[in-house]
PDB file of C-alpha atoms in Angstrom:
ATOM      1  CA  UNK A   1      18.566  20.660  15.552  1.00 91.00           C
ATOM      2  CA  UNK A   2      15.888  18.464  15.193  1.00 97.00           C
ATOM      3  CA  UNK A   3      14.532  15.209  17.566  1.00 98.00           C
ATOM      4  CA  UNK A   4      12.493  12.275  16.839  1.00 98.00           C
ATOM      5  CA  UNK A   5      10.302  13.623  19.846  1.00 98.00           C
ATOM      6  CA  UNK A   6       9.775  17.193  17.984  1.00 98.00           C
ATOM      7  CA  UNK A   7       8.579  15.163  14.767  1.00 98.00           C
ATOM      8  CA  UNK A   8       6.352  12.590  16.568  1.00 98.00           C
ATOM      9  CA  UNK A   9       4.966  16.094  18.778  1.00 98.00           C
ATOM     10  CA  UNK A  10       4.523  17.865  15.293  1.00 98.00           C
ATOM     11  CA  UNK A  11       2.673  14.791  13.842  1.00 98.00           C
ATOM     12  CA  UNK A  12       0.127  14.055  16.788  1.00 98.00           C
ATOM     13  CA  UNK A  13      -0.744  17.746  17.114  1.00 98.00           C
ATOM     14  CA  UNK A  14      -1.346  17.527  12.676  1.00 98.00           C
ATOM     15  CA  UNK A  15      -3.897  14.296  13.628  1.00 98.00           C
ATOM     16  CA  UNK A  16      -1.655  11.424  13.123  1.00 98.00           C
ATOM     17  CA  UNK A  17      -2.743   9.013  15.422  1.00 98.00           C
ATOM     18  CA  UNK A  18       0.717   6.798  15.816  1.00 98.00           C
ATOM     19  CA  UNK A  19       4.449   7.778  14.659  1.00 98.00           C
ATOM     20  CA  UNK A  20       7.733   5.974  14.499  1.00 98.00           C
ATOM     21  CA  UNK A  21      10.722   6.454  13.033  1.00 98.00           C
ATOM     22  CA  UNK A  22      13.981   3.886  11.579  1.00 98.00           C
ATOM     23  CA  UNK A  23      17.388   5.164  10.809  1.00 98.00           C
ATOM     24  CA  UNK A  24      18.507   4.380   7.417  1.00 98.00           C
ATOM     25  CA  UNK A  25      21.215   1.498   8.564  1.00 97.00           C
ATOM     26  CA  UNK A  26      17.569  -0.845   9.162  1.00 97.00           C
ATOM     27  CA  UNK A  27      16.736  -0.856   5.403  1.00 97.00           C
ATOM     28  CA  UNK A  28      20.061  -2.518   3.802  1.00 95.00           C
ATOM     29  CA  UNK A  29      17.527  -5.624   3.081  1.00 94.00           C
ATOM     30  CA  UNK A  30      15.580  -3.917   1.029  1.00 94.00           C
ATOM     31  CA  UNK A  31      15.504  -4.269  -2.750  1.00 91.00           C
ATOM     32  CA  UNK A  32      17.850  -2.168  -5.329  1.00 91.00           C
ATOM     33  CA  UNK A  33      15.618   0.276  -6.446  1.00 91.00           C
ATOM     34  CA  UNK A  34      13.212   0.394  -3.809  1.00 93.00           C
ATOM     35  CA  UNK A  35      15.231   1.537  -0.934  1.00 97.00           C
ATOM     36  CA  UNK A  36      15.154   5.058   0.267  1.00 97.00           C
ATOM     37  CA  UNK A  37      18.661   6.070  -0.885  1.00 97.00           C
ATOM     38  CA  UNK A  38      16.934   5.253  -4.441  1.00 97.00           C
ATOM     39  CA  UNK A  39      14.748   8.238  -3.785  1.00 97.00           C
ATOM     40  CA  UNK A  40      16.829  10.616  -2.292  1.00 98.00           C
ATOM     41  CA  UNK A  41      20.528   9.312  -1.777  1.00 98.00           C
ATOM     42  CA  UNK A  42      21.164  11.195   1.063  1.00 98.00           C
ATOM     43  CA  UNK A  43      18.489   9.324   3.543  1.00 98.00           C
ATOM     44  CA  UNK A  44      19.372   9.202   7.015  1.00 98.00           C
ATOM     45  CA  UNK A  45      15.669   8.397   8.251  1.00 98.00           C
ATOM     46  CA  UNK A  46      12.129   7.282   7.611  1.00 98.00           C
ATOM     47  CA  UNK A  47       9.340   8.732   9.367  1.00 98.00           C
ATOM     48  CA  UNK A  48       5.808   6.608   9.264  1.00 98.00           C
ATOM     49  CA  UNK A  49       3.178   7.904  10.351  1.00 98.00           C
ATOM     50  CA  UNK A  50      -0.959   6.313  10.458  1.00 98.00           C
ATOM     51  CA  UNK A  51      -4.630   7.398  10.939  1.00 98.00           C
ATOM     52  CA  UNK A  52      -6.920   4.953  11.876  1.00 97.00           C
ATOM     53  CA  UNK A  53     -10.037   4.087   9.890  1.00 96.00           C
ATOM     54  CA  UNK A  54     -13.425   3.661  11.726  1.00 95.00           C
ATOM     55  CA  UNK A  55     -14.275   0.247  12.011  1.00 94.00           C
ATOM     56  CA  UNK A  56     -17.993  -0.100  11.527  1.00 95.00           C
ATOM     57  CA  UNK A  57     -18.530   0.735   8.159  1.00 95.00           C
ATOM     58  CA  UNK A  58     -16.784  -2.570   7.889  1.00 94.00           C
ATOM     59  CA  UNK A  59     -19.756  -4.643   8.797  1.00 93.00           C
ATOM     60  CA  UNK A  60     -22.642  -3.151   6.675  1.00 94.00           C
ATOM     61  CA  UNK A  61     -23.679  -4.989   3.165  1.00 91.00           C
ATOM     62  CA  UNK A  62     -23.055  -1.084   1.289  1.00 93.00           C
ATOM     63  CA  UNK A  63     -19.806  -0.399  -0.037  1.00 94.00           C
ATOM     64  CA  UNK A  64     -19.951   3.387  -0.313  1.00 95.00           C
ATOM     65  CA  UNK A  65     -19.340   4.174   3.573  1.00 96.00           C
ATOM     66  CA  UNK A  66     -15.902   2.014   3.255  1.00 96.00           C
ATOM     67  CA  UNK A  67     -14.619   3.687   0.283  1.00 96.00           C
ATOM     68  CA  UNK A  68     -15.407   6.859   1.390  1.00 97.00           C
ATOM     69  CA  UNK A  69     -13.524   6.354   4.624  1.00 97.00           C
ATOM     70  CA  UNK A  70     -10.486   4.866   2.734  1.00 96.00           C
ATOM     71  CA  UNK A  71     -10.328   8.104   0.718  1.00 96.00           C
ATOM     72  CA  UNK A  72     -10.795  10.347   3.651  1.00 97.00           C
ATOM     73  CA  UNK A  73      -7.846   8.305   5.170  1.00 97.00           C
ATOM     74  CA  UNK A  74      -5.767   8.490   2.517  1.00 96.00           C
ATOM     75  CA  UNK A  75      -6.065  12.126   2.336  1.00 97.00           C
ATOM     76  CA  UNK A  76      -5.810  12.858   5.848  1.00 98.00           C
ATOM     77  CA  UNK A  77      -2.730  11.075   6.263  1.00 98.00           C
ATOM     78  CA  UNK A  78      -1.318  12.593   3.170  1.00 97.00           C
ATOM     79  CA  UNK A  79      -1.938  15.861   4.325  1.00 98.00           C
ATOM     80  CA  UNK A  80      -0.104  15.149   7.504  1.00 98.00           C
ATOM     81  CA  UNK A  81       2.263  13.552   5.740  1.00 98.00           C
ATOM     82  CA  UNK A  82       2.656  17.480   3.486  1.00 98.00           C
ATOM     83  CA  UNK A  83       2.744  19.320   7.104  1.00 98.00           C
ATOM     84  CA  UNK A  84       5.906  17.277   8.301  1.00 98.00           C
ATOM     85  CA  UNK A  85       7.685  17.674   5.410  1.00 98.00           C
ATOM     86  CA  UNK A  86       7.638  21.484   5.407  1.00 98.00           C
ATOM     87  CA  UNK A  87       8.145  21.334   9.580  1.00 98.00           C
ATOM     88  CA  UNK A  88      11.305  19.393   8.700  1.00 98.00           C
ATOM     89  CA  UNK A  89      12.295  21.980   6.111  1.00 98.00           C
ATOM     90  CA  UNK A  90      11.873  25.055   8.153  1.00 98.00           C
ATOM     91  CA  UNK A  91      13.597  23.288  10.449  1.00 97.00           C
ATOM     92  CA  UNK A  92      16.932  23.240   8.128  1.00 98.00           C
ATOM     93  CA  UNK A  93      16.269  19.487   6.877  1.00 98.00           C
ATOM     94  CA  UNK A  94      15.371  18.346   3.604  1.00 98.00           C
ATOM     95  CA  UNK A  95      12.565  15.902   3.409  1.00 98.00           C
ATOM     96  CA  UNK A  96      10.231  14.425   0.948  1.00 98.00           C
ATOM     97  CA  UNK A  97       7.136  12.921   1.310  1.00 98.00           C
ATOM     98  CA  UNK A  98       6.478   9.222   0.004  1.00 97.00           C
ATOM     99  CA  UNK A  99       3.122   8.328  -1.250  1.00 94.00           C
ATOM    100  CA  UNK A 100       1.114   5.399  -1.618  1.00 90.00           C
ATOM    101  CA  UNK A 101      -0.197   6.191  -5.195  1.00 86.00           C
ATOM    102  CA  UNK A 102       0.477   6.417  -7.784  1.00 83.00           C
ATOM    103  CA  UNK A 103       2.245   3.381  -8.169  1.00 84.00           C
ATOM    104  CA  UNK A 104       6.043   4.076 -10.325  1.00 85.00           C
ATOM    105  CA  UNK A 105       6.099   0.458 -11.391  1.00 88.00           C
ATOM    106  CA  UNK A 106       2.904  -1.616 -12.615  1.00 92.00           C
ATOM    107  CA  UNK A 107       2.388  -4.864 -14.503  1.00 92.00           C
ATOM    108  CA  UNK A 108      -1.031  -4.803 -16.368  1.00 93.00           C
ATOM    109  CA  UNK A 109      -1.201  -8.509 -16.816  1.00 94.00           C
ATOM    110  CA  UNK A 110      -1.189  -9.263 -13.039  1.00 94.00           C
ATOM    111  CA  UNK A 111      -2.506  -6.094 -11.745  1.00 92.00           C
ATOM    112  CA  UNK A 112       0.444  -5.602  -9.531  1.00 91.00           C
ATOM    113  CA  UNK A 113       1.493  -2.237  -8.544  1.00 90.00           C
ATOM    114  CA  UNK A 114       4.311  -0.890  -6.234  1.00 90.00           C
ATOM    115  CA  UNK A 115       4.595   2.440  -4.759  1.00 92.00           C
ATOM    116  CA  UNK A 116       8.250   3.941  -4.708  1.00 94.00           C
ATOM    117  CA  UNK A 117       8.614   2.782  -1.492  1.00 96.00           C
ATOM    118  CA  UNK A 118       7.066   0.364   0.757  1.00 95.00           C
ATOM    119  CA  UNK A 119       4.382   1.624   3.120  1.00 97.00           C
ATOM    120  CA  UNK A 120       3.759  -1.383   5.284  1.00 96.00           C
ATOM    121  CA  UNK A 121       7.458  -2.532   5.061  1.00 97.00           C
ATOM    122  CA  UNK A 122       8.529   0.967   6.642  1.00 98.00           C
ATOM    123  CA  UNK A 123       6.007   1.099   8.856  1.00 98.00           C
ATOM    124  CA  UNK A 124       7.679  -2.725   9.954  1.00 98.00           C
ATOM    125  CA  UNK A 125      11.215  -0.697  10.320  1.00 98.00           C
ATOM    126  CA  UNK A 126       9.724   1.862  12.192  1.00 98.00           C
ATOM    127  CA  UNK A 127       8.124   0.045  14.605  1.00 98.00           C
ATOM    128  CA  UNK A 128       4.583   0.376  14.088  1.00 98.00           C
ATOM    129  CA  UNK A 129       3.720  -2.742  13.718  1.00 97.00           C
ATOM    130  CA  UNK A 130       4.226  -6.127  12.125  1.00 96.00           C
ATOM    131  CA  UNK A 131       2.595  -7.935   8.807  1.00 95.00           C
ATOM    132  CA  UNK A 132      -0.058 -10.024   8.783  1.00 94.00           C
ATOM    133  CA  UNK A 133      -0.971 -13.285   7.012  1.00 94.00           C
ATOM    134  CA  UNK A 134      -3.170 -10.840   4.961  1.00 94.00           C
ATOM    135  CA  UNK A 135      -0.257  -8.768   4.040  1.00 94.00           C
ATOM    136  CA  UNK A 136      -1.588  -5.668   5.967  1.00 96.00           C
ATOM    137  CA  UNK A 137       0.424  -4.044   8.357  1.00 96.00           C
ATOM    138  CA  UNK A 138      -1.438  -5.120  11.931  1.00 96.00           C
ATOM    139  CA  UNK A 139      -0.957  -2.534  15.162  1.00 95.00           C
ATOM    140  CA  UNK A 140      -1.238  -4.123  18.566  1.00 93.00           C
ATOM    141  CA  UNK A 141      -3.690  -1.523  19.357  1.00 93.00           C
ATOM    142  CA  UNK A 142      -5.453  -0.973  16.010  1.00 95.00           C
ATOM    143  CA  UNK A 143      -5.131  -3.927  14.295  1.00 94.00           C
ATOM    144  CA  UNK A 144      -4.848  -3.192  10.511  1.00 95.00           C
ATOM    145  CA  UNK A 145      -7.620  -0.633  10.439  1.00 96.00           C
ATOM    146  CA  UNK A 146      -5.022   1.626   9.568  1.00 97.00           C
ATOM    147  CA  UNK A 147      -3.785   4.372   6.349  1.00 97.00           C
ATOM    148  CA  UNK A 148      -0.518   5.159   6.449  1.00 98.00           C
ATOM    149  CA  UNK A 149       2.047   7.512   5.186  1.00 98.00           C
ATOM    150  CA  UNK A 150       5.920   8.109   4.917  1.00 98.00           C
ATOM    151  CA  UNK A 151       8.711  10.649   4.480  1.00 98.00           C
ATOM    152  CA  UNK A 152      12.279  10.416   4.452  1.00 98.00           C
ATOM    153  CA  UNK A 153      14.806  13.215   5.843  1.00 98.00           C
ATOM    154  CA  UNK A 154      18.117  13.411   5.993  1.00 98.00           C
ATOM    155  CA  UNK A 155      17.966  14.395   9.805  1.00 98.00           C
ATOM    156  CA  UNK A 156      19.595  12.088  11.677  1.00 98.00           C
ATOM    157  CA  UNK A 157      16.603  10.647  14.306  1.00 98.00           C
ATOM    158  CA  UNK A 158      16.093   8.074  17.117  1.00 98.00           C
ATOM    159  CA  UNK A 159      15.129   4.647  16.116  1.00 98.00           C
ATOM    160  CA  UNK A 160      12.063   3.344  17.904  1.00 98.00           C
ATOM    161  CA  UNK A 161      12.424  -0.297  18.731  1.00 98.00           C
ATOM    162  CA  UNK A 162      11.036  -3.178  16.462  1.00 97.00           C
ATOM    163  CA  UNK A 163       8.199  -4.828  17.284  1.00 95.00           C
ATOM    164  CA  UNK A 164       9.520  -8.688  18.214  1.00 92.00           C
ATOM    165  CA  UNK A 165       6.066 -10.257  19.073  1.00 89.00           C
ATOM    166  CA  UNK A 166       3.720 -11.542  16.071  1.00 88.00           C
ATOM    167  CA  UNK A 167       0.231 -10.703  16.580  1.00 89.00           C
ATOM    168  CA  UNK A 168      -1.504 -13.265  14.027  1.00 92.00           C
ATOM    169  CA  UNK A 169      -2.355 -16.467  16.138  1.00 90.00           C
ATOM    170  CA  UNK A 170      -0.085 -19.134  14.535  1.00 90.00           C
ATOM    171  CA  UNK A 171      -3.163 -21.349  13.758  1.00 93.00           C
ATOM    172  CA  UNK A 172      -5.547 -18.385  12.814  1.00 94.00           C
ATOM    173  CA  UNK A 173      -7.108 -18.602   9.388  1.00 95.00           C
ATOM    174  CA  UNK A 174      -9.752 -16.236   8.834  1.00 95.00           C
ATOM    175  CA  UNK A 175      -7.951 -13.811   6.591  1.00 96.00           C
ATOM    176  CA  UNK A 176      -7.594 -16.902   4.209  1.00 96.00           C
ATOM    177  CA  UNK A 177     -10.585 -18.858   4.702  1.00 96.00           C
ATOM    178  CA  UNK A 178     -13.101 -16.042   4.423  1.00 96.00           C
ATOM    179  CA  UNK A 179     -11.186 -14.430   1.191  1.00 97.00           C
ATOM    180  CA  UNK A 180     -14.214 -15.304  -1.453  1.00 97.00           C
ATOM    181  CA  UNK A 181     -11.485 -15.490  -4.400  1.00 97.00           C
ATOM    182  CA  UNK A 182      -8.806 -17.266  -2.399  1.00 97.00           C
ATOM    183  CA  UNK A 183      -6.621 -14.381  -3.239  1.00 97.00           C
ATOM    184  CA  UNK A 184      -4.825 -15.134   0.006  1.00 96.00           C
ATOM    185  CA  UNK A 185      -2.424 -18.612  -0.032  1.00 94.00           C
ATOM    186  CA  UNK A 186      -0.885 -21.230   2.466  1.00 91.00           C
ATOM    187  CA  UNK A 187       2.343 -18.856   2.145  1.00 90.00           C
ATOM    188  CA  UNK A 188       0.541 -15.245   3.305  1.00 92.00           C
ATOM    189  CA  UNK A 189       1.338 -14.352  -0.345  1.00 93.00           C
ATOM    190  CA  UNK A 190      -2.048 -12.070  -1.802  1.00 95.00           C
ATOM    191  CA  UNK A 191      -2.943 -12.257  -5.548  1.00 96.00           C
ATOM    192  CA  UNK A 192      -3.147  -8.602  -6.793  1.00 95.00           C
ATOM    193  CA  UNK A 193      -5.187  -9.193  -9.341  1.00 96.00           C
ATOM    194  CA  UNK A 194      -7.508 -11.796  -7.923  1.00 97.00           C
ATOM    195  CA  UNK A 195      -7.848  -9.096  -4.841  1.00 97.00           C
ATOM    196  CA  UNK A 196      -8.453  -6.525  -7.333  1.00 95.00           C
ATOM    197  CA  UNK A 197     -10.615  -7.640  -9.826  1.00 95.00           C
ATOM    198  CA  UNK A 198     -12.880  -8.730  -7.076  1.00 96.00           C
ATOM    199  CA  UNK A 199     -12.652  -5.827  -4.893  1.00 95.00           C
ATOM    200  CA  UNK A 200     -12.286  -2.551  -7.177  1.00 93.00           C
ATOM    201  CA  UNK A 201     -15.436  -1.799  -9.576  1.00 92.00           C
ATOM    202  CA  UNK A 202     -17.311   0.760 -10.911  1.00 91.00           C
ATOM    203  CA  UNK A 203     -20.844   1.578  -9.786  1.00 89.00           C
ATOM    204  CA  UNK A 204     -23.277   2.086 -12.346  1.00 88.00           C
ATOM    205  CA  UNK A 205     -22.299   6.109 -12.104  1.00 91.00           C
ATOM    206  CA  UNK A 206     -18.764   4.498 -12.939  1.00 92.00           C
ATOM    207  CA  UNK A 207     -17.655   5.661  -9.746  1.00 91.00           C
ATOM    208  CA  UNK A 208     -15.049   3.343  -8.166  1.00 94.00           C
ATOM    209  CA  UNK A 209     -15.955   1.820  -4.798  1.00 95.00           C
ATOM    210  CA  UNK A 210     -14.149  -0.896  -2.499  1.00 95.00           C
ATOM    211  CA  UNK A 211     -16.554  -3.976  -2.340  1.00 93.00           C
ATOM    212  CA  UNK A 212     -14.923  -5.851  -0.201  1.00 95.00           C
ATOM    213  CA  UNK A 213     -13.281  -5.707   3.014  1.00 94.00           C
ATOM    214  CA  UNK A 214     -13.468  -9.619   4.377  1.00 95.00           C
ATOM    215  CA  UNK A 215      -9.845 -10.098   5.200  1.00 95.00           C
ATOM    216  CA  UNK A 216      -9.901  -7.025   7.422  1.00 94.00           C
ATOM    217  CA  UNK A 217     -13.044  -7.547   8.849  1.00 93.00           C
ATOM    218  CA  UNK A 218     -12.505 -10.514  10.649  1.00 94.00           C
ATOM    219  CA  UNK A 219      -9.130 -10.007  11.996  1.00 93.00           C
ATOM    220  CA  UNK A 220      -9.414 -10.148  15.603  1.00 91.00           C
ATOM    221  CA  UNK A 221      -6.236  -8.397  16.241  1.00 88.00           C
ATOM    222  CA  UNK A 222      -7.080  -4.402  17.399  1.00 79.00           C
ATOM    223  CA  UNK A 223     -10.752  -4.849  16.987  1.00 77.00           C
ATOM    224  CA  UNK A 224     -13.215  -3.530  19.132  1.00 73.00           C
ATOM    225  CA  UNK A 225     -15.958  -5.261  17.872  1.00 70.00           C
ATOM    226  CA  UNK A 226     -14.600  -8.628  17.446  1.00 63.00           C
ATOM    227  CA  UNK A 227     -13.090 -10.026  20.819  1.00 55.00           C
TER     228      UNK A 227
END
């Protein structure tokens, strides 16, 4: 036997700084082919977890302490993401961890990529938070200075509740107004490849670096620096 509260335990002691969890029933709107059952057919929940990012490195002109911070991230929350699969198997469970790259489907032309599964869509499901007009998952208390990471079981869990408040001001425009290629329109809808060209180069090492960060650096939502 295992509980949601033994998982969420498990995955704060591992570093994770928030956890929820959505039974399987709360994904029937999502896609053929990207719902969970297309992974592993005998889903019966979806564990997300996050780590926070540090939010300075936000507001210096270099790049390089960003990206590194987004790596760390993504590794720390994938390695949480390995530890709570193999709790859940010792514990009698299967599980399987769902990452954010690489991407199973990707159109060249646009630069569009999709993961298996959505990240910030489960992370909706499961309560952590809702999406912003930036199309990043916001937290009430972190905003969307967050990494996250999933893994579907076929434990049957406790569904945390669904967050029912929106936390982007209905009249707020600085993720869209401060994009500097407008990947960002009226409808919340972001451009992959204007975002990307823009945002992911090379160095001159040919290292790749983030270069820009505008849409989540003046949300207000979670901030601690902008109030």
């Amino acid at each position: 036997m295992i509980t949601s509260n033994d998982i969420k335990k498990y995955a704060f002691d591992q570093g994770a700084d928030l956890c929820g969890i959505a039974s399987i029933d709360r994904f029937d709107d999502f896609p053929k082919g990207f719902h969970p059952k297309d992974v592993y057919k005998e889903t019966q929940s979806v564990i997300s977890i996050v780590c926070k990012i540090p939010e300075m490195p936000l507001y210096i002109d270099t790049p390089s302490p960003y990206t590194a911070i987004e790596e760390i991230a993504l590794t720390k929350v994938s390695q949480i993401a390995f530890a709570i699969t193999n709790y859940i198997e010792k514990k009698g469970y299967s599980a399987i961890l769902i990452p954010s790259v690489p991407y199973d489907y990707w159109d060249a032309d646009t630069l569009t990529g999709k993961g298996i599964l959505s990240l910030k869509h489960i992370g909706y499901k499961a309560g952590i938070g809702r999406i912003g007009k930036n199309a990043l998952l916001c937290n009430e208390k972190y905003g969307n200075l967050i990494k996250l990471g999933a893994i579907i079981t076929n434990a049957v869990l406790e569904s945390d509740d669904l967050i029912d408040k929106e936390y982007c001001n209905e009249k707020c425009r600085l993720c869209i107004d401060s994009c500097p290629v407008n990947a960002i329109d009226e409808n919340y809808h972001v451009s992959q490849k204007k975002c990307r060209e823009y945002s992911e180069i090379k160095n001159k090492r040919g290292v790749e670096i983030y270069s820009c960060k505008e849409c989540r650096k003046v949300c207000p939502n979670g901030s601690r620096l902008r109030k």
